[in-house]
């Protein structure tokens, strides 16, 4: 008898979970085109009250014919893959009309996170998530096929069964599942008004003799991004967030492929592994190379970054500004450390500017520095940007703001005496940057 009761309870549980896929979301916002929107907005863009889906027998979309589309009451829905949800109207002159439904924020969660569609894929304890479509190492029944409206993509943290917060099965055979640390949207919105060049967390601004330098305070350089490529999303270049949807980097970093979507951008991370809950991930949407052939380029993201304590913008310099000789500026990156420690963590280094007249001396770089470039580094070596830092920022502090003065470009090896790093001088390209952002 006890076995029968247990079996019945389990069946009821499965049935209740099945029904959850077809009940409305408690959040009146949508993802993408809103095909899985289950909210209760029932007003069209022009203010018409929606007609019930079962009211007119002439309507093409009837609840009985499309039970999986959740056509209940008179709520706005997108049963046919339109650009956004819509509904029939009672107005004889307007058979149907789109509804105004805001986009959900994919990088954070509200409530219990049932509608979270971000890309965090690691548990609170650091375990990598198992793909929902996989049955290895853990067999389970919460699959994309059985739960098509729960966003069970890849191995991203989700809350498909109304748990207290998003979770996932893990790739550790000894740990079946774990909760994920997904930030709440209200926490992010509190810090979305940060100004450019003003990190929420003060940098160390280490001035030690990246190669040399020190491991930075987490999220103290919040404009630093990691540019990645390939199925493993391997870090190969840096970049700087200068607008919620635009990254400035080196042109040579974007020459591995002419397809923008091949490039992935990670923001809000401190470790190169990128397991933090603050991580935001974007794809490239458009690439714009500087037309004269300088080693500087803009990458537009597929959607804007969420500006918060961990992700914010660097300030652009004044047009044609020349940073004075011996000004201390800072380079950051996850590049080759040449055995100086801090591998896998964002490093920073304070280095002085070397004016072009000195840098072009025969004993330095012998006339190879162009007007739109600048040099920075200790004349006796020991601290420098290096391989993997390309495209990353060189920022200098002015009036309590960090200003992006250089883009890491090239050098003769790393941290060698009389061979400072070479950076594209951003001030020479401010007009081009502003024009590109305005036109795109």
Tab-separated table of C-alpha atoms in Angstrom:
chain	number	residue	atom	x	y	z
A	1	UNK	CA	0.000	0.000	0.000
A	2	UNK	CA	2.828	2.410	0.884
A	3	UNK	CA	4.522	1.681	-2.459
A	4	UNK	CA	1.279	2.463	-4.324
A	5	UNK	CA	0.921	5.773	-2.471
A	6	UNK	CA	4.492	6.730	-3.241
A	7	UNK	CA	3.965	5.907	-6.913
A	8	UNK	CA	0.773	7.964	-7.022
A	9	UNK	CA	2.435	10.954	-5.365
A	10	UNK	CA	5.323	10.800	-7.835
A	11	UNK	CA	2.884	10.707	-10.778
A	12	UNK	CA	1.035	13.718	-9.385
A	13	UNK	CA	4.327	15.556	-9.028
A	14	UNK	CA	5.244	14.825	-12.658
A	15	UNK	CA	1.816	15.992	-13.805
A	16	UNK	CA	2.089	19.228	-11.828
A	17	UNK	CA	5.502	19.939	-13.354
A	18	UNK	CA	4.050	19.218	-16.815
A	19	UNK	CA	1.280	21.759	-16.189
A	20	UNK	CA	3.824	24.379	-15.152
A	21	UNK	CA	5.044	24.550	-18.744
A	22	UNK	CA	1.653	25.830	-19.815
A	23	UNK	CA	0.863	28.289	-17.065
A	24	UNK	CA	1.526	31.977	-17.342
A	25	UNK	CA	4.659	33.698	-16.119
A	26	UNK	CA	4.252	36.014	-13.163
A	27	UNK	CA	6.431	38.565	-14.988
A	28	UNK	CA	4.994	40.788	-17.709
A	29	UNK	CA	8.068	40.938	-19.896
A	30	UNK	CA	9.284	38.857	-22.814
A	31	UNK	CA	12.438	37.360	-24.257
A	32	UNK	CA	13.309	37.679	-27.940
A	33	UNK	CA	10.042	37.728	-29.942
A	34	UNK	CA	7.937	36.654	-26.976
A	35	UNK	CA	6.938	33.233	-28.314
A	36	UNK	CA	7.101	31.851	-24.780
A	37	UNK	CA	5.477	34.900	-23.157
A	38	UNK	CA	2.887	33.781	-20.591
A	39	UNK	CA	2.097	37.070	-18.867
A	40	UNK	CA	-1.264	38.783	-18.491
A	41	UNK	CA	-0.956	41.953	-20.572
A	42	UNK	CA	-4.171	42.236	-22.612
A	43	UNK	CA	-4.011	45.721	-24.136
A	44	UNK	CA	-2.792	46.506	-27.683
A	45	UNK	CA	-0.354	49.249	-28.645
A	46	UNK	CA	-3.180	51.676	-29.488
A	47	UNK	CA	-5.117	50.898	-26.312
A	48	UNK	CA	-7.650	48.310	-27.508
A	49	UNK	CA	-8.677	45.680	-24.978
A	50	UNK	CA	-7.854	42.291	-26.468
A	51	UNK	CA	-10.603	39.920	-27.565
A	52	UNK	CA	-10.743	36.470	-25.967
A	53	UNK	CA	-9.016	33.833	-28.086
A	54	UNK	CA	-12.133	31.611	-27.914
A	55	UNK	CA	-14.626	34.397	-28.715
A	56	UNK	CA	-14.791	34.276	-32.537
A	57	UNK	CA	-15.045	30.970	-34.331
A	58	UNK	CA	-13.561	32.630	-37.437
A	59	UNK	CA	-10.258	33.296	-35.699
A	60	UNK	CA	-7.428	31.157	-37.070
A	61	UNK	CA	-5.868	30.607	-33.647
A	62	UNK	CA	-8.203	28.760	-31.312
A	63	UNK	CA	-7.221	27.413	-27.864
A	64	UNK	CA	-8.460	23.923	-28.679
A	65	UNK	CA	-6.411	23.742	-31.892
A	66	UNK	CA	-3.225	25.119	-30.328
A	67	UNK	CA	-3.146	23.970	-26.677
A	68	UNK	CA	0.648	24.333	-26.517
A	69	UNK	CA	0.388	28.080	-27.309
A	70	UNK	CA	-1.409	28.865	-24.041
A	71	UNK	CA	-4.132	30.963	-25.717
A	72	UNK	CA	-6.060	31.650	-22.524
A	73	UNK	CA	-8.416	34.490	-21.686
A	74	UNK	CA	-7.549	37.548	-23.790
A	75	UNK	CA	-3.833	37.707	-22.984
A	76	UNK	CA	-1.347	38.826	-25.654
A	77	UNK	CA	0.464	35.888	-27.245
A	78	UNK	CA	2.729	35.104	-30.200
A	79	UNK	CA	1.485	31.761	-31.541
A	80	UNK	CA	2.792	32.214	-35.100
A	81	UNK	CA	6.349	33.518	-34.755
A	82	UNK	CA	5.514	37.189	-35.372
A	83	UNK	CA	8.011	39.898	-34.308
A	84	UNK	CA	6.202	40.227	-30.954
A	85	UNK	CA	3.000	39.156	-29.143
A	86	UNK	CA	-0.369	40.329	-30.439
A	87	UNK	CA	-4.101	39.718	-30.052
A	88	UNK	CA	-7.404	40.018	-31.924
A	89	UNK	CA	-9.316	43.222	-31.165
A	90	UNK	CA	-13.061	43.958	-30.872
A	91	UNK	CA	-12.642	46.834	-33.376
A	92	UNK	CA	-14.185	45.771	-36.758
A	93	UNK	CA	-11.698	48.018	-38.602
A	94	UNK	CA	-8.639	46.473	-36.874
A	95	UNK	CA	-8.786	42.685	-36.771
A	96	UNK	CA	-5.575	42.310	-34.751
A	97	UNK	CA	-2.772	44.425	-33.318
A	98	UNK	CA	0.594	44.063	-31.601
A	99	UNK	CA	0.932	44.512	-27.846
A	100	UNK	CA	3.536	46.630	-26.049
A	101	UNK	CA	5.459	44.186	-23.882
A	102	UNK	CA	8.885	45.158	-22.502
A	103	UNK	CA	11.910	42.938	-22.981
A	104	UNK	CA	13.042	41.032	-19.898
A	105	UNK	CA	16.571	41.570	-18.672
A	106	UNK	CA	18.395	38.328	-19.598
A	107	UNK	CA	21.351	38.868	-17.281
A	108	UNK	CA	19.540	38.949	-13.947
A	109	UNK	CA	16.446	37.478	-12.337
A	110	UNK	CA	13.298	38.645	-10.624
A	111	UNK	CA	11.254	36.576	-8.209
A	112	UNK	CA	12.334	32.939	-8.188
A	113	UNK	CA	14.115	33.246	-11.545
A	114	UNK	CA	11.616	31.084	-13.469
A	115	UNK	CA	11.926	33.416	-16.458
A	116	UNK	CA	15.711	33.884	-16.187
A	117	UNK	CA	17.336	33.356	-19.617
A	118	UNK	CA	20.919	34.401	-18.944
A	119	UNK	CA	24.066	32.378	-19.587
A	120	UNK	CA	25.432	31.644	-16.107
A	121	UNK	CA	26.436	27.974	-16.239
A	122	UNK	CA	28.220	27.252	-12.985
A	123	UNK	CA	26.842	26.485	-9.509
A	124	UNK	CA	27.506	28.445	-6.339
A	125	UNK	CA	30.175	25.904	-5.427
A	126	UNK	CA	31.959	26.249	-8.768
A	127	UNK	CA	30.632	23.104	-10.479
A	128	UNK	CA	30.178	23.352	-14.247
A	129	UNK	CA	26.588	22.686	-15.314
A	130	UNK	CA	25.611	19.620	-17.350
A	131	UNK	CA	23.742	20.292	-20.603
A	132	UNK	CA	19.993	19.886	-20.190
A	133	UNK	CA	19.850	17.753	-23.337
A	134	UNK	CA	22.556	15.435	-21.989
A	135	UNK	CA	22.077	12.395	-19.784
A	136	UNK	CA	25.731	12.228	-18.738
A	137	UNK	CA	26.901	12.026	-16.018
A	138	UNK	CA	23.406	12.360	-14.518
A	139	UNK	CA	20.251	10.855	-16.006
A	140	UNK	CA	17.153	13.040	-15.578
A	141	UNK	CA	13.754	13.823	-17.055
A	142	UNK	CA	13.883	17.642	-17.203
A	143	UNK	CA	14.824	17.915	-20.879
A	144	UNK	CA	14.232	20.583	-23.572
A	145	UNK	CA	11.860	18.228	-25.402
A	146	UNK	CA	9.629	17.675	-22.375
A	147	UNK	CA	9.775	21.328	-21.269
A	148	UNK	CA	9.918	23.439	-24.457
A	149	UNK	CA	9.005	26.722	-22.751
A	150	UNK	CA	11.561	26.662	-19.950
A	151	UNK	CA	14.581	27.926	-21.863
A	152	UNK	CA	16.615	24.746	-21.305
A	153	UNK	CA	19.411	25.772	-23.651
A	154	UNK	CA	22.983	24.529	-23.467
A	155	UNK	CA	23.973	24.139	-19.809
A	156	UNK	CA	22.593	27.455	-18.552
A	157	UNK	CA	21.148	27.704	-15.037
A	158	UNK	CA	17.350	27.585	-15.046
A	159	UNK	CA	14.389	27.142	-12.701
A	160	UNK	CA	12.026	24.882	-14.676
A	161	UNK	CA	10.142	23.384	-11.694
A	162	UNK	CA	9.417	26.411	-9.529
A	163	UNK	CA	12.300	25.874	-7.123
A	164	UNK	CA	13.506	28.787	-4.996
A	165	UNK	CA	16.171	29.925	-7.480
A	166	UNK	CA	17.819	28.764	-10.761
A	167	UNK	CA	19.891	25.566	-10.609
A	168	UNK	CA	21.402	22.900	-12.849
A	169	UNK	CA	22.660	19.334	-12.930
A	170	UNK	CA	26.457	19.310	-12.714
A	171	UNK	CA	29.240	17.635	-14.679
A	172	UNK	CA	30.645	16.241	-11.428
A	173	UNK	CA	29.517	12.580	-11.088
A	174	UNK	CA	29.559	13.004	-7.307
A	175	UNK	CA	27.304	16.097	-7.267
A	176	UNK	CA	23.942	15.621	-8.981
A	177	UNK	CA	22.792	19.254	-8.941
A	178	UNK	CA	23.375	22.646	-7.344
A	179	UNK	CA	21.866	26.131	-7.059
A	180	UNK	CA	23.363	28.956	-9.139
A	181	UNK	CA	24.258	32.428	-7.930
A	182	UNK	CA	22.173	34.582	-10.305
A	183	UNK	CA	22.066	38.339	-9.500
A	184	UNK	CA	18.692	39.943	-8.870
A	185	UNK	CA	17.637	42.650	-11.315
A	186	UNK	CA	16.763	45.151	-8.595
A	187	UNK	CA	20.337	44.861	-7.250
A	188	UNK	CA	21.729	45.663	-10.689
A	189	UNK	CA	19.416	48.589	-11.318
A	190	UNK	CA	20.608	50.334	-8.162
A	191	UNK	CA	24.068	50.799	-9.654
A	192	UNK	CA	23.149	51.355	-13.291
A	193	UNK	CA	23.865	55.088	-13.127
A	194	UNK	CA	27.628	54.820	-12.693
A	195	UNK	CA	29.576	57.418	-14.658
A	196	UNK	CA	32.291	56.516	-17.119
A	197	UNK	CA	35.772	55.999	-15.738
A	198	UNK	CA	34.589	55.712	-12.135
A	199	UNK	CA	34.711	52.110	-10.916
A	200	UNK	CA	32.553	51.190	-7.943
A	201	UNK	CA	35.584	49.466	-6.438
A	202	UNK	CA	38.811	51.460	-6.184
A	203	UNK	CA	41.720	49.868	-8.084
A	204	UNK	CA	44.955	49.006	-6.334
A	205	UNK	CA	46.765	51.131	-8.941
A	206	UNK	CA	49.842	49.048	-8.209
A	207	UNK	CA	53.155	50.560	-9.198
A	208	UNK	CA	55.331	47.441	-9.098
A	209	UNK	CA	58.255	46.729	-11.240
A	210	UNK	CA	50.352	41.301	-17.283
A	211	UNK	CA	54.460	40.879	-16.897
A	212	UNK	CA	55.286	42.462	-13.566
A	213	UNK	CA	52.342	44.290	-12.031
A	214	UNK	CA	49.911	42.674	-9.601
A	215	UNK	CA	46.586	40.872	-9.493
A	216	UNK	CA	43.868	43.519	-9.547
A	217	UNK	CA	41.007	43.936	-7.101
A	218	UNK	CA	37.999	42.079	-8.573
A	219	UNK	CA	35.890	44.358	-10.800
A	220	UNK	CA	38.061	47.422	-10.194
A	221	UNK	CA	38.587	47.818	-13.956
A	222	UNK	CA	34.942	47.224	-14.982
A	223	UNK	CA	35.388	48.313	-18.621
A	224	UNK	CA	37.887	45.497	-19.322
A	225	UNK	CA	36.449	42.778	-21.538
A	226	UNK	CA	37.747	39.386	-22.660
A	227	UNK	CA	37.515	38.700	-26.393
A	228	UNK	CA	37.057	35.014	-27.188
A	229	UNK	CA	36.650	32.709	-30.148
A	230	UNK	CA	36.057	29.058	-30.989
A	231	UNK	CA	33.972	26.318	-29.381
A	232	UNK	CA	36.013	26.553	-26.170
A	233	UNK	CA	35.578	30.345	-26.074
A	234	UNK	CA	39.298	30.770	-25.495
A	235	UNK	CA	40.587	34.191	-24.456
A	236	UNK	CA	42.942	35.693	-27.017
A	237	UNK	CA	42.557	39.495	-26.819
A	238	UNK	CA	41.308	42.249	-24.571
A	239	UNK	CA	39.114	45.262	-25.231
A	240	UNK	CA	37.369	48.202	-23.585
A	241	UNK	CA	33.668	48.889	-23.127
A	242	UNK	CA	33.106	52.520	-24.220
A	243	UNK	CA	29.323	52.319	-24.747
A	244	UNK	CA	26.822	49.719	-23.460
A	245	UNK	CA	26.835	48.109	-26.923
A	246	UNK	CA	30.332	48.918	-28.244
A	247	UNK	CA	33.816	47.594	-27.503
A	248	UNK	CA	37.038	49.247	-28.658
A	249	UNK	CA	39.871	46.837	-29.432
A	250	UNK	CA	42.847	46.320	-31.752
A	251	UNK	CA	42.060	45.739	-35.433
A	252	UNK	CA	44.422	42.751	-35.569
A	253	UNK	CA	42.254	41.040	-32.926
A	254	UNK	CA	39.325	40.976	-35.370
A	255	UNK	CA	41.181	39.528	-38.335
A	256	UNK	CA	40.737	35.881	-37.388
A	257	UNK	CA	37.277	35.887	-38.955
A	258	UNK	CA	35.134	38.297	-40.970
A	259	UNK	CA	31.970	37.015	-39.252
A	260	UNK	CA	31.148	39.172	-36.185
A	261	UNK	CA	29.126	36.446	-34.451
A	262	UNK	CA	32.236	34.240	-34.205
A	263	UNK	CA	33.578	36.584	-31.539
A	264	UNK	CA	32.310	36.288	-27.969
A	265	UNK	CA	32.711	39.054	-25.395
A	266	UNK	CA	32.814	38.349	-21.668
A	267	UNK	CA	32.200	41.260	-19.300
A	268	UNK	CA	32.098	41.504	-15.524
A	269	UNK	CA	34.730	38.816	-14.907
A	270	UNK	CA	37.904	38.749	-12.838
A	271	UNK	CA	39.117	35.219	-13.538
A	272	UNK	CA	40.037	34.165	-17.039
A	273	UNK	CA	37.879	31.074	-16.506
A	274	UNK	CA	34.894	33.399	-16.166
A	275	UNK	CA	32.872	31.464	-13.588
A	276	UNK	CA	31.589	34.490	-11.673
A	277	UNK	CA	27.860	35.111	-11.365
A	278	UNK	CA	28.548	38.703	-12.455
A	279	UNK	CA	29.603	37.484	-15.907
A	280	UNK	CA	27.769	38.851	-18.914
A	281	UNK	CA	28.265	37.230	-22.308
A	282	UNK	CA	27.585	38.828	-25.664
A	283	UNK	CA	28.191	37.986	-29.328
A	284	UNK	CA	29.662	40.308	-31.910
A	285	UNK	CA	27.034	41.868	-34.175
A	286	UNK	CA	29.053	44.237	-36.359
A	287	UNK	CA	32.746	45.025	-36.865
A	288	UNK	CA	34.031	48.431	-37.974
A	289	UNK	CA	37.729	48.706	-38.840
A	290	UNK	CA	39.427	52.114	-38.767
A	291	UNK	CA	39.450	53.142	-42.467
A	292	UNK	CA	43.078	54.337	-42.703
A	293	UNK	CA	44.406	50.962	-41.541
A	294	UNK	CA	45.359	51.886	-37.968
A	295	UNK	CA	45.344	49.011	-35.461
A	296	UNK	CA	42.065	50.019	-33.862
A	297	UNK	CA	38.535	48.709	-34.402
A	298	UNK	CA	35.024	48.780	-32.969
A	299	UNK	CA	32.920	45.704	-32.229
A	300	UNK	CA	29.190	46.186	-31.779
A	301	UNK	CA	27.559	43.697	-29.413
A	302	UNK	CA	24.384	41.790	-30.238
A	303	UNK	CA	22.675	43.560	-27.329
A	304	UNK	CA	23.715	46.185	-24.773
A	305	UNK	CA	25.615	45.239	-21.645
A	306	UNK	CA	23.909	45.794	-18.298
A	307	UNK	CA	25.771	48.609	-16.552
A	308	UNK	CA	26.323	47.850	-12.876
A	309	UNK	CA	29.071	47.664	-10.237
A	310	UNK	CA	30.931	45.002	-12.222
A	311	UNK	CA	30.429	46.341	-15.756
A	312	UNK	CA	30.802	50.007	-16.690
A	313	UNK	CA	32.400	52.289	-19.269
A	314	UNK	CA	35.805	53.891	-19.675
A	315	UNK	CA	35.804	57.569	-20.652
A	316	UNK	CA	37.048	58.680	-24.068
A	317	UNK	CA	39.771	61.357	-24.197
A	318	UNK	CA	39.567	64.816	-25.686
A	319	UNK	CA	40.217	64.918	-29.423
A	320	UNK	CA	43.959	64.983	-30.276
A	321	UNK	CA	45.005	65.112	-26.612
A	322	UNK	CA	48.662	64.164	-26.044
A	323	UNK	CA	49.419	62.520	-22.701
A	324	UNK	CA	52.484	64.262	-21.206
A	325	UNK	CA	55.781	62.412	-20.885
A	326	UNK	CA	56.222	60.394	-17.666
A	327	UNK	CA	52.492	60.422	-16.818
A	328	UNK	CA	51.666	57.234	-14.948
A	329	UNK	CA	48.947	55.211	-16.644
A	330	UNK	CA	47.646	51.671	-16.181
A	331	UNK	CA	47.429	48.578	-18.378
A	332	UNK	CA	45.238	45.577	-17.560
A	333	UNK	CA	44.779	42.136	-19.039
A	334	UNK	CA	44.876	38.345	-18.784
A	335	UNK	CA	47.880	38.024	-21.086
A	336	UNK	CA	51.110	36.061	-20.691
A	337	UNK	CA	52.687	36.824	-17.292
A	338	UNK	CA	56.083	35.275	-18.143
A	339	UNK	CA	56.190	33.513	-14.802
A	340	UNK	CA	55.602	36.624	-12.684
A	341	UNK	CA	52.499	35.135	-11.031
A	342	UNK	CA	48.775	35.827	-11.104
A	343	UNK	CA	48.036	33.517	-14.036
A	344	UNK	CA	44.314	33.263	-14.712
A	345	UNK	CA	43.421	36.501	-12.928
A	346	UNK	CA	43.125	40.028	-14.278
A	347	UNK	CA	46.407	41.836	-13.654
A	348	UNK	CA	47.235	45.514	-13.649
A	349	UNK	CA	50.443	47.515	-13.897
A	350	UNK	CA	51.268	51.179	-13.523
A	351	UNK	CA	53.613	52.318	-16.305
A	352	UNK	CA	54.857	55.763	-17.403
A	353	UNK	CA	54.220	57.343	-20.780
A	354	UNK	CA	57.303	57.824	-22.950
A	355	UNK	CA	56.967	60.693	-25.384
A	356	UNK	CA	57.269	59.773	-29.057
A	357	UNK	CA	60.460	61.790	-29.574
A	358	UNK	CA	62.262	59.640	-27.009
A	359	UNK	CA	60.578	56.407	-28.081
A	360	UNK	CA	61.741	56.961	-31.663
A	361	UNK	CA	65.409	57.272	-30.624
A	362	UNK	CA	67.725	54.633	-32.148
A	363	UNK	CA	68.263	53.100	-28.713
A	364	UNK	CA	64.507	52.603	-28.297
A	365	UNK	CA	62.246	51.806	-31.242
A	366	UNK	CA	64.249	53.681	-33.878
A	367	UNK	CA	61.638	55.786	-35.673
A	368	UNK	CA	58.940	53.103	-35.869
A	369	UNK	CA	56.351	54.988	-33.790
A	370	UNK	CA	53.742	56.857	-35.830
A	371	UNK	CA	51.878	59.988	-34.753
A	372	UNK	CA	48.728	58.011	-34.001
A	373	UNK	CA	50.684	55.699	-31.654
A	374	UNK	CA	52.227	56.160	-28.210
A	375	UNK	CA	54.720	54.337	-26.003
A	376	UNK	CA	54.446	53.351	-22.350
A	377	UNK	CA	56.711	51.319	-20.100
A	378	UNK	CA	59.723	51.426	-17.789
A	379	UNK	CA	62.872	52.240	-19.721
A	380	UNK	CA	64.743	49.453	-17.928
A	381	UNK	CA	61.950	46.923	-18.646
A	382	UNK	CA	60.299	44.591	-16.156
A	383	UNK	CA	56.671	45.719	-16.583
A	384	UNK	CA	54.686	45.585	-19.795
A	385	UNK	CA	51.612	44.316	-21.581
A	386	UNK	CA	52.197	41.044	-23.406
A	387	UNK	CA	50.636	38.382	-25.634
A	388	UNK	CA	46.923	38.063	-24.842
A	389	UNK	CA	46.722	41.697	-23.711
A	390	UNK	CA	46.343	42.999	-27.290
A	391	UNK	CA	43.343	45.241	-27.776
A	392	UNK	CA	43.102	45.960	-24.045
A	393	UNK	CA	43.057	49.368	-22.365
A	394	UNK	CA	45.752	51.808	-21.345
A	395	UNK	CA	43.954	54.248	-19.036
A	396	UNK	CA	45.212	57.399	-17.340
A	397	UNK	CA	43.497	59.141	-14.448
A	398	UNK	CA	42.376	62.735	-14.902
A	399	UNK	CA	39.986	64.697	-12.670
A	400	UNK	CA	38.999	61.544	-10.763
A	401	UNK	CA	38.131	59.627	-13.951
A	402	UNK	CA	39.999	56.900	-15.800
A	403	UNK	CA	40.307	57.941	-19.431
A	404	UNK	CA	41.071	55.482	-22.235
A	405	UNK	CA	44.202	56.889	-23.848
A	406	UNK	CA	45.608	53.804	-25.556
A	407	UNK	CA	44.721	50.462	-27.145
A	408	UNK	CA	47.383	47.780	-26.678
A	409	UNK	CA	48.855	47.160	-30.129
A	410	UNK	CA	52.388	45.753	-30.437
A	411	UNK	CA	55.886	45.556	-29.001
A	412	UNK	CA	59.307	43.923	-29.359
A	413	UNK	CA	58.823	40.940	-27.058
A	414	UNK	CA	57.567	41.798	-23.538
A	415	UNK	CA	59.054	43.864	-20.706
A	416	UNK	CA	62.445	44.266	-22.384
A	417	UNK	CA	64.684	47.236	-21.546
A	418	UNK	CA	64.397	50.145	-24.017
A	419	UNK	CA	61.542	48.326	-25.777
A	420	UNK	CA	58.312	49.764	-24.324
A	421	UNK	CA	54.857	48.653	-25.353
A	422	UNK	CA	53.192	50.461	-28.244
A	423	UNK	CA	49.564	51.620	-28.053
A	424	UNK	CA	47.193	53.201	-30.546
A	425	UNK	CA	46.558	56.785	-29.404
A	426	UNK	CA	42.777	56.864	-28.890
A	427	UNK	CA	42.544	60.682	-28.939
A	428	UNK	CA	43.453	60.629	-32.659
A	429	UNK	CA	40.335	58.554	-33.387
A	430	UNK	CA	37.670	60.155	-31.192
A	431	UNK	CA	35.901	61.736	-34.189
A	432	UNK	CA	35.837	58.396	-36.028
A	433	UNK	CA	34.546	56.599	-32.912
A	434	UNK	CA	31.759	59.115	-32.322
A	435	UNK	CA	30.782	59.126	-36.006
A	436	UNK	CA	30.649	55.308	-36.100
A	437	UNK	CA	28.496	55.064	-32.994
A	438	UNK	CA	26.133	57.750	-34.286
A	439	UNK	CA	25.719	56.152	-37.716
A	440	UNK	CA	25.272	52.619	-36.350
